[in-house]
PDB file of N, CA and C in Angstrom:
ATOM      1  N   VAL M   9     -10.715 -40.668 -11.149  1.00 62.00           N
ATOM      2  CA  VAL M   9      -8.988 -39.759 -11.747  1.00 62.00           C
ATOM      3  C   VAL M   9      -8.282 -39.732 -10.462  1.00 62.00           C
ATOM      4  N   PRO M  10      -7.003 -40.485 -10.305  1.00 75.00           N
ATOM      5  CA  PRO M  10      -6.082 -40.237  -9.395  1.00 75.00           C
ATOM      6  C   PRO M  10      -5.657 -38.797  -9.280  1.00 75.00           C
ATOM      7  N   MET M  11      -5.680 -38.696  -7.535  1.00 75.00           N
ATOM      8  CA  MET M  11      -5.247 -37.169  -7.430  1.00 75.00           C
ATOM      9  C   MET M  11      -4.212 -36.604  -8.251  1.00 75.00           C
ATOM     10  N   GLY M  12      -3.203 -37.645  -8.151  1.00 81.00           N
ATOM     11  CA  GLY M  12      -2.052 -36.876  -9.077  1.00 81.00           C
ATOM     12  C   GLY M  12      -2.480 -36.220 -10.390  1.00 81.00           C
ATOM     13  N   VAL M  13      -2.759 -36.831 -10.876  1.00 81.00           N
ATOM     14  CA  VAL M  13      -3.454 -36.582 -11.788  1.00 81.00           C
ATOM     15  C   VAL M  13      -3.967 -35.507 -11.887  1.00 81.00           C
ATOM     16  N   LEU M  14      -4.948 -34.896 -11.359  1.00 77.00           N
ATOM     17  CA  LEU M  14      -5.883 -34.050 -11.241  1.00 77.00           C
ATOM     18  C   LEU M  14      -4.580 -32.639 -10.602  1.00 77.00           C
ATOM     19  N   SER M  15      -3.787 -32.901  -9.585  1.00 82.00           N
ATOM     20  CA  SER M  15      -3.245 -32.306  -9.178  1.00 82.00           C
ATOM     21  C   SER M  15      -2.000 -31.394 -10.414  1.00 82.00           C
ATOM     22  N   CYS M  16      -1.589 -32.427 -11.318  1.00 86.00           N
ATOM     23  CA  CYS M  16      -0.758 -32.260 -12.476  1.00 86.00           C
ATOM     24  C   CYS M  16      -1.404 -31.339 -13.672  1.00 86.00           C
ATOM     25  N   VAL M  17      -2.414 -31.632 -13.848  1.00 84.00           N
ATOM     26  CA  VAL M  17      -3.612 -30.883 -14.705  1.00 84.00           C
ATOM     27  C   VAL M  17      -3.464 -29.431 -14.187  1.00 84.00           C
ATOM     28  N   LYS M  18      -3.545 -28.997 -12.686  1.00 83.00           N
ATOM     29  CA  LYS M  18      -4.132 -28.174 -12.317  1.00 83.00           C
ATOM     30  C   LYS M  18      -2.463 -27.225 -12.326  1.00 83.00           C
ATOM     31  N   TYR M  19      -1.024 -27.926 -12.549  1.00 87.00           N
ATOM     32  CA  TYR M  19      -0.112 -26.807 -12.569  1.00 87.00           C
ATOM     33  C   TYR M  19      -0.057 -26.502 -13.708  1.00 87.00           C
ATOM     34  N   LEU M  20      -0.689 -27.890 -14.955  1.00 89.00           N
ATOM     35  CA  LEU M  20      -0.429 -27.444 -16.176  1.00 89.00           C
ATOM     36  C   LEU M  20      -0.957 -26.195 -16.599  1.00 89.00           C
ATOM     37  N   MET M  21      -2.570 -25.861 -15.967  1.00 87.00           N
ATOM     38  CA  MET M  21      -3.198 -25.057 -16.690  1.00 87.00           C
ATOM     39  C   MET M  21      -2.800 -23.682 -15.875  1.00 87.00           C
ATOM     40  N   PHE M  22      -2.213 -23.704 -14.807  1.00 87.00           N
ATOM     41  CA  PHE M  22      -1.312 -22.569 -13.889  1.00 87.00           C
ATOM     42  C   PHE M  22      -0.467 -22.292 -15.141  1.00 87.00           C
ATOM     43  N   ILE M  23       0.553 -22.703 -15.405  1.00 91.00           N
ATOM     44  CA  ILE M  23       1.680 -22.489 -16.256  1.00 91.00           C
ATOM     45  C   ILE M  23       1.521 -22.120 -17.288  1.00 91.00           C
ATOM     46  N   PHE M  24       0.234 -22.661 -18.264  1.00 90.00           N
ATOM     47  CA  PHE M  24      -0.449 -22.104 -19.278  1.00 90.00           C
ATOM     48  C   PHE M  24      -1.122 -20.592 -19.532  1.00 90.00           C
ATOM     49  N   ASN M  25      -1.885 -20.463 -18.340  1.00 88.00           N
ATOM     50  CA  ASN M  25      -2.273 -19.239 -17.597  1.00 88.00           C
ATOM     51  C   ASN M  25      -0.994 -18.478 -17.542  1.00 88.00           C
ATOM     52  N   VAL M  26       0.085 -18.246 -17.038  1.00 91.00           N
ATOM     53  CA  VAL M  26       0.963 -17.637 -16.777  1.00 91.00           C
ATOM     54  C   VAL M  26       1.416 -17.059 -18.051  1.00 91.00           C
ATOM     55  N   LEU M  27       1.670 -18.029 -18.803  1.00 93.00           N
ATOM     56  CA  LEU M  27       2.185 -17.740 -20.333  1.00 93.00           C
ATOM     57  C   LEU M  27       1.137 -16.509 -21.054  1.00 93.00           C
ATOM     58  N   VAL M  28       0.165 -17.248 -20.822  1.00 92.00           N
ATOM     59  CA  VAL M  28      -0.704 -16.555 -21.518  1.00 92.00           C
ATOM     60  C   VAL M  28      -0.900 -14.602 -20.913  1.00 92.00           C
ATOM     61  N   PHE M  29      -0.723 -14.792 -19.738  1.00 93.00           N
ATOM     62  CA  PHE M  29      -0.340 -13.976 -19.134  1.00 93.00           C
ATOM     63  C   PHE M  29       0.299 -12.900 -19.316  1.00 93.00           C
ATOM     64  N   ALA M  30       1.820 -13.276 -19.679  1.00 94.00           N
ATOM     65  CA  ALA M  30       3.550 -12.752 -19.900  1.00 94.00           C
ATOM     66  C   ALA M  30       3.022 -12.412 -21.092  1.00 94.00           C
ATOM     67  N   GLY M  31       2.107 -13.240 -22.112  1.00 93.00           N
ATOM     68  CA  GLY M  31       2.113 -12.541 -23.451  1.00 93.00           C
ATOM     69  C   GLY M  31       1.278 -11.132 -23.572  1.00 93.00           C
ATOM     70  N   GLY M  32       0.447 -11.538 -22.710  1.00 93.00           N
ATOM     71  CA  GLY M  32      -0.049  -9.987 -22.769  1.00 93.00           C
ATOM     72  C   GLY M  32       0.368  -9.042 -22.452  1.00 93.00           C
ATOM     73  N   THR M  33       1.336  -9.363 -21.175  1.00 93.00           N
ATOM     74  CA  THR M  33       1.823  -8.276 -20.307  1.00 93.00           C
ATOM     75  C   THR M  33       3.130  -7.605 -21.770  1.00 93.00           C
ATOM     76  N   CYS M  34       3.418  -8.261 -22.657  1.00 93.00           N
ATOM     77  CA  CYS M  34       4.200  -8.408 -23.572  1.00 93.00           C
ATOM     78  C   CYS M  34       3.791  -7.380 -24.664  1.00 93.00           C
ATOM     79  N   LEU M  35       2.428  -7.539 -24.911  1.00 91.00           N
ATOM     80  CA  LEU M  35       1.747  -7.134 -26.033  1.00 91.00           C
ATOM     81  C   LEU M  35       1.742  -5.911 -25.857  1.00 91.00           C
ATOM     82  N   VAL M  36       1.408  -5.686 -24.259  1.00 92.00           N
ATOM     83  CA  VAL M  36       0.681  -4.397 -23.413  1.00 92.00           C
ATOM     84  C   VAL M  36       1.914  -3.164 -23.969  1.00 92.00           C
ATOM     85  N   GLY M  37       3.306  -3.987 -23.697  1.00 90.00           N
ATOM     86  CA  GLY M  37       4.364  -3.275 -23.519  1.00 90.00           C
ATOM     87  C   GLY M  37       4.790  -2.589 -24.615  1.00 90.00           C
ATOM     88  N   VAL M  38       4.899  -3.700 -25.946  1.00 86.00           N
ATOM     89  CA  VAL M  38       4.743  -3.030 -27.290  1.00 86.00           C
ATOM     90  C   VAL M  38       3.718  -1.892 -27.643  1.00 86.00           C
ATOM     91  N   GLY M  39       2.659  -2.219 -27.163  1.00 87.00           N
ATOM     92  CA  GLY M  39       1.679  -1.257 -27.752  1.00 87.00           C
ATOM     93  C   GLY M  39       1.965   0.038 -26.900  1.00 87.00           C
ATOM     94  N   VAL M  40       2.065   0.132 -25.923  1.00 88.00           N
ATOM     95  CA  VAL M  40       2.848   1.746 -25.331  1.00 88.00           C
ATOM     96  C   VAL M  40       3.797   1.852 -25.679  1.00 88.00           C
ATOM     97  N   TRP M  41       4.464   1.024 -26.170  1.00 83.00           N
ATOM     98  CA  TRP M  41       6.035   1.570 -26.845  1.00 83.00           C
ATOM     99  C   TRP M  41       5.406   2.212 -28.122  1.00 83.00           C
ATOM    100  N   VAL M  42       4.835   1.707 -29.052  1.00 82.00           N
ATOM    101  CA  VAL M  42       4.355   2.297 -30.542  1.00 82.00           C
ATOM    102  C   VAL M  42       4.144   3.663 -30.336  1.00 82.00           C
ATOM    103  N   ALA M  43       2.763   3.466 -29.175  1.00 82.00           N
ATOM    104  CA  ALA M  43       1.988   4.726 -28.664  1.00 82.00           C
ATOM    105  C   ALA M  43       2.461   5.550 -28.342  1.00 82.00           C
ATOM    106  N   VAL M  44       3.936   5.681 -28.043  1.00 83.00           N
ATOM    107  CA  VAL M  44       4.739   7.054 -26.897  1.00 83.00           C
ATOM    108  C   VAL M  44       5.812   7.464 -28.010  1.00 83.00           C
ATOM    109  N   ASP M  45       6.484   6.308 -28.594  1.00 75.00           N
ATOM    110  CA  ASP M  45       7.588   7.076 -29.305  1.00 75.00           C
ATOM    111  C   ASP M  45       7.033   5.834 -30.887  1.00 75.00           C
ATOM    112  N   PRO M  46       6.105   6.450 -31.617  1.00 74.00           N
ATOM    113  CA  PRO M  46       6.500   5.940 -33.179  1.00 74.00           C
ATOM    114  C   PRO M  46       7.359   5.590 -33.934  1.00 74.00           C
ATOM    115  N   ALA M  47       8.425   6.465 -33.385  1.00 75.00           N
ATOM    116  CA  ALA M  47       9.417   6.872 -34.925  1.00 75.00           C
ATOM    117  C   ALA M  47       9.990   5.527 -35.471  1.00 75.00           C
ATOM    118  N   GLY M  48      10.269   5.007 -34.160  1.00 71.00           N
ATOM    119  CA  GLY M  48      10.935   3.363 -35.008  1.00 71.00           C
ATOM    120  C   GLY M  48      10.621   2.559 -35.815  1.00 71.00           C
ATOM    121  N   PHE M  49       8.781   2.848 -35.584  1.00 70.00           N
ATOM    122  CA  PHE M  49       8.055   2.013 -36.485  1.00 70.00           C
ATOM    123  C   PHE M  49       7.600   2.695 -37.710  1.00 70.00           C
ATOM    124  N   GLN M  50       7.628   3.914 -38.016  1.00 69.00           N
ATOM    125  CA  GLN M  50       7.580   4.455 -39.028  1.00 69.00           C
ATOM    126  C   GLN M  50       8.119   3.604 -40.488  1.00 69.00           C
ATOM    127  N   ASP M  51       9.081   3.439 -40.325  1.00 66.00           N
ATOM    128  CA  ASP M  51       9.623   2.799 -41.208  1.00 66.00           C
ATOM    129  C   ASP M  51       9.278   1.792 -42.003  1.00 66.00           C
ATOM    130  N   ILE M  52       9.011   0.908 -41.043  1.00 66.00           N
ATOM    131  CA  ILE M  52       8.082  -0.454 -41.147  1.00 66.00           C
ATOM    132  C   ILE M  52       6.271   0.077 -41.546  1.00 66.00           C
ATOM    133  N   VAL M  53       5.614   0.644 -41.255  1.00 65.00           N
ATOM    134  CA  VAL M  53       4.174   0.839 -41.448  1.00 65.00           C
ATOM    135  C   VAL M  53       4.330   2.472 -42.128  1.00 65.00           C
ATOM    136  N   ALA M  54       4.338   3.073 -43.352  1.00 62.00           N
ATOM    137  CA  ALA M  54       4.246   3.809 -44.115  1.00 62.00           C
ATOM    138  C   ALA M  54       2.986   5.229 -43.557  1.00 62.00           C
ATOM    139  N   ALA M  55       2.000   4.498 -42.987  1.00 62.00           N
ATOM    140  CA  ALA M  55       1.135   5.548 -42.670  1.00 62.00           C
ATOM    141  C   ALA M  55       0.635   5.557 -41.078  1.00 62.00           C
ATOM    142  N   ARG M  56       0.657   6.637 -40.807  1.00 64.00           N
ATOM    143  CA  ARG M  56       0.308   6.866 -39.441  1.00 64.00           C
ATOM    144  C   ARG M  56      -0.706   6.694 -38.829  1.00 64.00           C
ATOM    145  N   ALA M  57      -2.024   6.849 -39.607  1.00 66.00           N
ATOM    146  CA  ALA M  57      -3.171   6.132 -39.108  1.00 66.00           C
ATOM    147  C   ALA M  57      -3.223   4.333 -38.789  1.00 66.00           C
ATOM    148  N   VAL M  58      -2.501   3.913 -39.743  1.00 69.00           N
ATOM    149  CA  VAL M  58      -2.385   2.449 -39.325  1.00 69.00           C
ATOM    150  C   VAL M  58      -1.476   2.440 -38.028  1.00 69.00           C
ATOM    151  N   LEU M  59      -0.485   3.299 -37.761  1.00 72.00           N
ATOM    152  CA  LEU M  59       0.624   2.959 -36.777  1.00 72.00           C
ATOM    153  C   LEU M  59      -0.659   3.016 -35.602  1.00 72.00           C
ATOM    154  N   SER M  60      -1.144   4.350 -35.489  1.00 74.00           N
ATOM    155  CA  SER M  60      -1.975   4.659 -34.254  1.00 74.00           C
ATOM    156  C   SER M  60      -2.772   3.604 -34.096  1.00 74.00           C
ATOM    157  N   ALA M  61      -3.643   3.113 -34.599  1.00 79.00           N
ATOM    158  CA  ALA M  61      -4.428   1.855 -34.604  1.00 79.00           C
ATOM    159  C   ALA M  61      -3.931   0.720 -34.348  1.00 79.00           C
ATOM    160  N   GLY M  62      -2.521   0.302 -34.842  1.00 80.00           N
ATOM    161  CA  GLY M  62      -2.291  -1.157 -34.813  1.00 80.00           C
ATOM    162  C   GLY M  62      -1.362  -0.851 -33.373  1.00 80.00           C
ATOM    163  N   ALA M  63      -1.151   0.472 -32.700  1.00 83.00           N
ATOM    164  CA  ALA M  63      -1.027   0.377 -31.244  1.00 83.00           C
ATOM    165  C   ALA M  63      -2.251   0.816 -30.172  1.00 83.00           C
ATOM    166  N   TRP M  64      -2.980   0.611 -30.400  1.00 87.00           N
ATOM    167  CA  TRP M  64      -4.546   0.630 -29.679  1.00 87.00           C
ATOM    168  C   TRP M  64      -4.950  -0.993 -29.962  1.00 87.00           C
ATOM    169  N   LEU M  65      -4.712  -1.426 -30.757  1.00 89.00           N
ATOM    170  CA  LEU M  65      -5.142  -2.535 -31.019  1.00 89.00           C
ATOM    171  C   LEU M  65      -3.776  -4.117 -30.319  1.00 89.00           C
ATOM    172  N   LEU M  66      -2.722  -3.320 -30.223  1.00 88.00           N
ATOM    173  CA  LEU M  66      -2.026  -4.375 -29.502  1.00 88.00           C
ATOM    174  C   LEU M  66      -2.435  -3.886 -27.849  1.00 88.00           C
ATOM    175  N   LEU M  67      -2.562  -2.809 -27.165  1.00 91.00           N
ATOM    176  CA  LEU M  67      -2.941  -2.403 -25.823  1.00 91.00           C
ATOM    177  C   LEU M  67      -4.279  -2.683 -25.412  1.00 91.00           C
ATOM    178  N   ALA M  68      -5.458  -3.020 -26.431  1.00 93.00           N
ATOM    179  CA  ALA M  68      -6.237  -3.945 -26.419  1.00 93.00           C
ATOM    180  C   ALA M  68      -6.137  -5.372 -26.319  1.00 93.00           C
ATOM    181  N   VAL M  69      -6.009  -5.492 -27.171  1.00 94.00           N
ATOM    182  CA  VAL M  69      -5.815  -7.186 -26.988  1.00 94.00           C
ATOM    183  C   VAL M  69      -4.940  -7.690 -25.643  1.00 94.00           C
ATOM    184  N   GLY M  70      -3.661  -6.739 -25.875  1.00 93.00           N
ATOM    185  CA  GLY M  70      -2.588  -7.150 -24.295  1.00 93.00           C
ATOM    186  C   GLY M  70      -3.337  -6.912 -23.222  1.00 93.00           C
ATOM    187  N   ILE M  71      -4.428  -6.342 -23.215  1.00 94.00           N
ATOM    188  CA  ILE M  71      -4.724  -6.369 -21.683  1.00 94.00           C
ATOM    189  C   ILE M  71      -5.749  -7.677 -21.397  1.00 94.00           C
ATOM    190  N   ALA M  72      -6.475  -7.607 -22.911  1.00 94.00           N
ATOM    191  CA  ALA M  72      -7.503  -8.622 -22.786  1.00 94.00           C
ATOM    192  C   ALA M  72      -6.777  -9.768 -22.727  1.00 94.00           C
ATOM    193  N   LEU M  73      -5.404 -10.286 -22.898  1.00 93.00           N
ATOM    194  CA  LEU M  73      -4.984 -11.303 -22.547  1.00 93.00           C
ATOM    195  C   LEU M  73      -4.560 -11.642 -21.383  1.00 93.00           C
ATOM    196  N   SER M  74      -3.594 -10.145 -20.429  1.00 93.00           N
ATOM    197  CA  SER M  74      -3.241 -10.549 -19.258  1.00 93.00           C
ATOM    198  C   SER M  74      -4.548 -10.566 -18.406  1.00 93.00           C
ATOM    199  N   LEU M  75      -5.339  -9.979 -18.531  1.00 92.00           N
ATOM    200  CA  LEU M  75      -6.746 -10.425 -17.822  1.00 92.00           C
ATOM    201  C   LEU M  75      -7.079 -11.645 -17.699  1.00 92.00           C
ATOM    202  N   LEU M  76      -6.994 -12.167 -18.999  1.00 90.00           N
ATOM    203  CA  LEU M  76      -7.872 -13.617 -19.089  1.00 90.00           C
ATOM    204  C   LEU M  76      -6.673 -14.626 -18.150  1.00 90.00           C
ATOM    205  N   GLY M  77      -5.465 -14.440 -18.989  1.00 90.00           N
ATOM    206  CA  GLY M  77      -4.179 -15.244 -18.513  1.00 90.00           C
ATOM    207  C   GLY M  77      -4.561 -15.143 -16.429  1.00 90.00           C
ATOM    208  N   PHE M  78      -4.442 -14.042 -15.821  1.00 89.00           N
ATOM    209  CA  PHE M  78      -4.439 -13.405 -14.427  1.00 89.00           C
ATOM    210  C   PHE M  78      -5.770 -14.565 -13.917  1.00 89.00           C
ATOM    211  N   LEU M  79      -6.901 -14.077 -14.605  1.00 89.00           N
ATOM    212  CA  LEU M  79      -8.094 -14.848 -14.100  1.00 89.00           C
ATOM    213  C   LEU M  79      -8.159 -16.461 -13.943  1.00 89.00           C
ATOM    214  N   GLY M  80      -7.153 -16.893 -15.109  1.00 85.00           N
ATOM    215  CA  GLY M  80      -7.187 -18.218 -15.062  1.00 85.00           C
ATOM    216  C   GLY M  80      -6.428 -18.842 -14.425  1.00 85.00           C
ATOM    217  N   CYS M  81      -4.932 -18.007 -14.006  1.00 86.00           N
ATOM    218  CA  CYS M  81      -4.065 -18.228 -13.000  1.00 86.00           C
ATOM    219  C   CYS M  81      -4.971 -18.901 -11.349  1.00 86.00           C
ATOM    220  N   CYS M  82      -5.941 -17.678 -11.371  1.00 86.00           N
ATOM    221  CA  CYS M  82      -6.586 -17.285 -10.009  1.00 86.00           C
ATOM    222  C   CYS M  82      -7.524 -18.591  -9.867  1.00 86.00           C
ATOM    223  N   GLY M  83      -8.442 -19.117 -10.998  1.00 86.00           N
ATOM    224  CA  GLY M  83      -8.740 -20.153 -11.105  1.00 86.00           C
ATOM    225  C   GLY M  83      -8.342 -21.670 -10.815  1.00 86.00           C
ATOM    226  N   ALA M  84      -6.923 -21.819 -11.639  1.00 84.00           N
ATOM    227  CA  ALA M  84      -6.446 -22.904 -11.321  1.00 84.00           C
ATOM    228  C   ALA M  84      -6.237 -23.028  -9.856  1.00 84.00           C
ATOM    229  N   LEU M  85      -5.807 -21.957  -9.509  1.00 83.00           N
ATOM    230  CA  LEU M  85      -4.589 -22.526  -7.827  1.00 83.00           C
ATOM    231  C   LEU M  85      -6.426 -22.227  -6.930  1.00 83.00           C
ATOM    232  N   ARG M  86      -7.476 -21.936  -7.224  1.00 83.00           N
ATOM    233  CA  ARG M  86      -8.388 -21.895  -6.162  1.00 83.00           C
ATOM    234  C   ARG M  86      -9.622 -23.159  -6.728  1.00 83.00           C
ATOM    235  N   ARG M  87      -9.342 -23.652  -7.584  1.00 82.00           N
ATOM    236  CA  ARG M  87     -10.144 -24.548  -8.605  1.00 82.00           C
ATOM    237  C   ARG M  87     -11.530 -24.082  -8.886  1.00 82.00           C
ATOM    238  N   SER M  88     -11.672 -22.989  -9.098  1.00 81.00           N
ATOM    239  CA  SER M  88     -13.099 -22.095  -9.750  1.00 81.00           C
ATOM    240  C   SER M  88     -13.513 -22.406 -11.035  1.00 81.00           C
ATOM    241  N   ARG M  89     -14.236 -23.104 -11.202  1.00 80.00           N
ATOM    242  CA  ARG M  89     -15.205 -23.435 -12.397  1.00 80.00           C
ATOM    243  C   ARG M  89     -15.314 -22.352 -13.144  1.00 80.00           C
ATOM    244  N   PRO M  90     -16.185 -21.426 -12.669  1.00 82.00           N
ATOM    245  CA  PRO M  90     -16.410 -20.258 -12.938  1.00 82.00           C
ATOM    246  C   PRO M  90     -15.517 -19.383 -13.921  1.00 82.00           C
ATOM    247  N   LEU M  91     -14.261 -18.922 -12.844  1.00 76.00           N
ATOM    248  CA  LEU M  91     -12.894 -17.943 -13.389  1.00 76.00           C
ATOM    249  C   LEU M  91     -12.182 -18.933 -14.654  1.00 76.00           C
ATOM    250  N   LEU M  92     -12.510 -20.407 -14.510  1.00 74.00           N
ATOM    251  CA  LEU M  92     -11.713 -20.967 -15.814  1.00 74.00           C
ATOM    252  C   LEU M  92     -12.690 -21.397 -16.478  1.00 74.00           C
ATOM    253  N   LEU M  93     -14.127 -20.989 -16.761  1.00 77.00           N
ATOM    254  CA  LEU M  93     -14.783 -20.984 -17.858  1.00 77.00           C
ATOM    255  C   LEU M  93     -14.764 -19.458 -18.202  1.00 77.00           C
ATOM    256  N   LEU M  94     -14.613 -18.224 -17.420  1.00 70.00           N
ATOM    257  CA  LEU M  94     -14.760 -17.350 -18.026  1.00 70.00           C
ATOM    258  C   LEU M  94     -13.296 -16.939 -19.088  1.00 70.00           C
TER     259      LEU M  94
END
């Protein structure tokens, strides 16, 4: 495999992982927003328990995606197979 192809794949993996990290960070932001100020979302979701559970779910998924995206970025830049497999 030519070296240019490996370099391109490395940077494409980095960009993809940055996008995953950014998406996770956005989910964390929305989760915090819903947890702190649920009044704006009560019109959409009638039950308060569902709104609270949804906020915690958004936080959990966002934190997991942010962590995976960050580890993927580190793995892509350092060419670390264990970080990429994680």
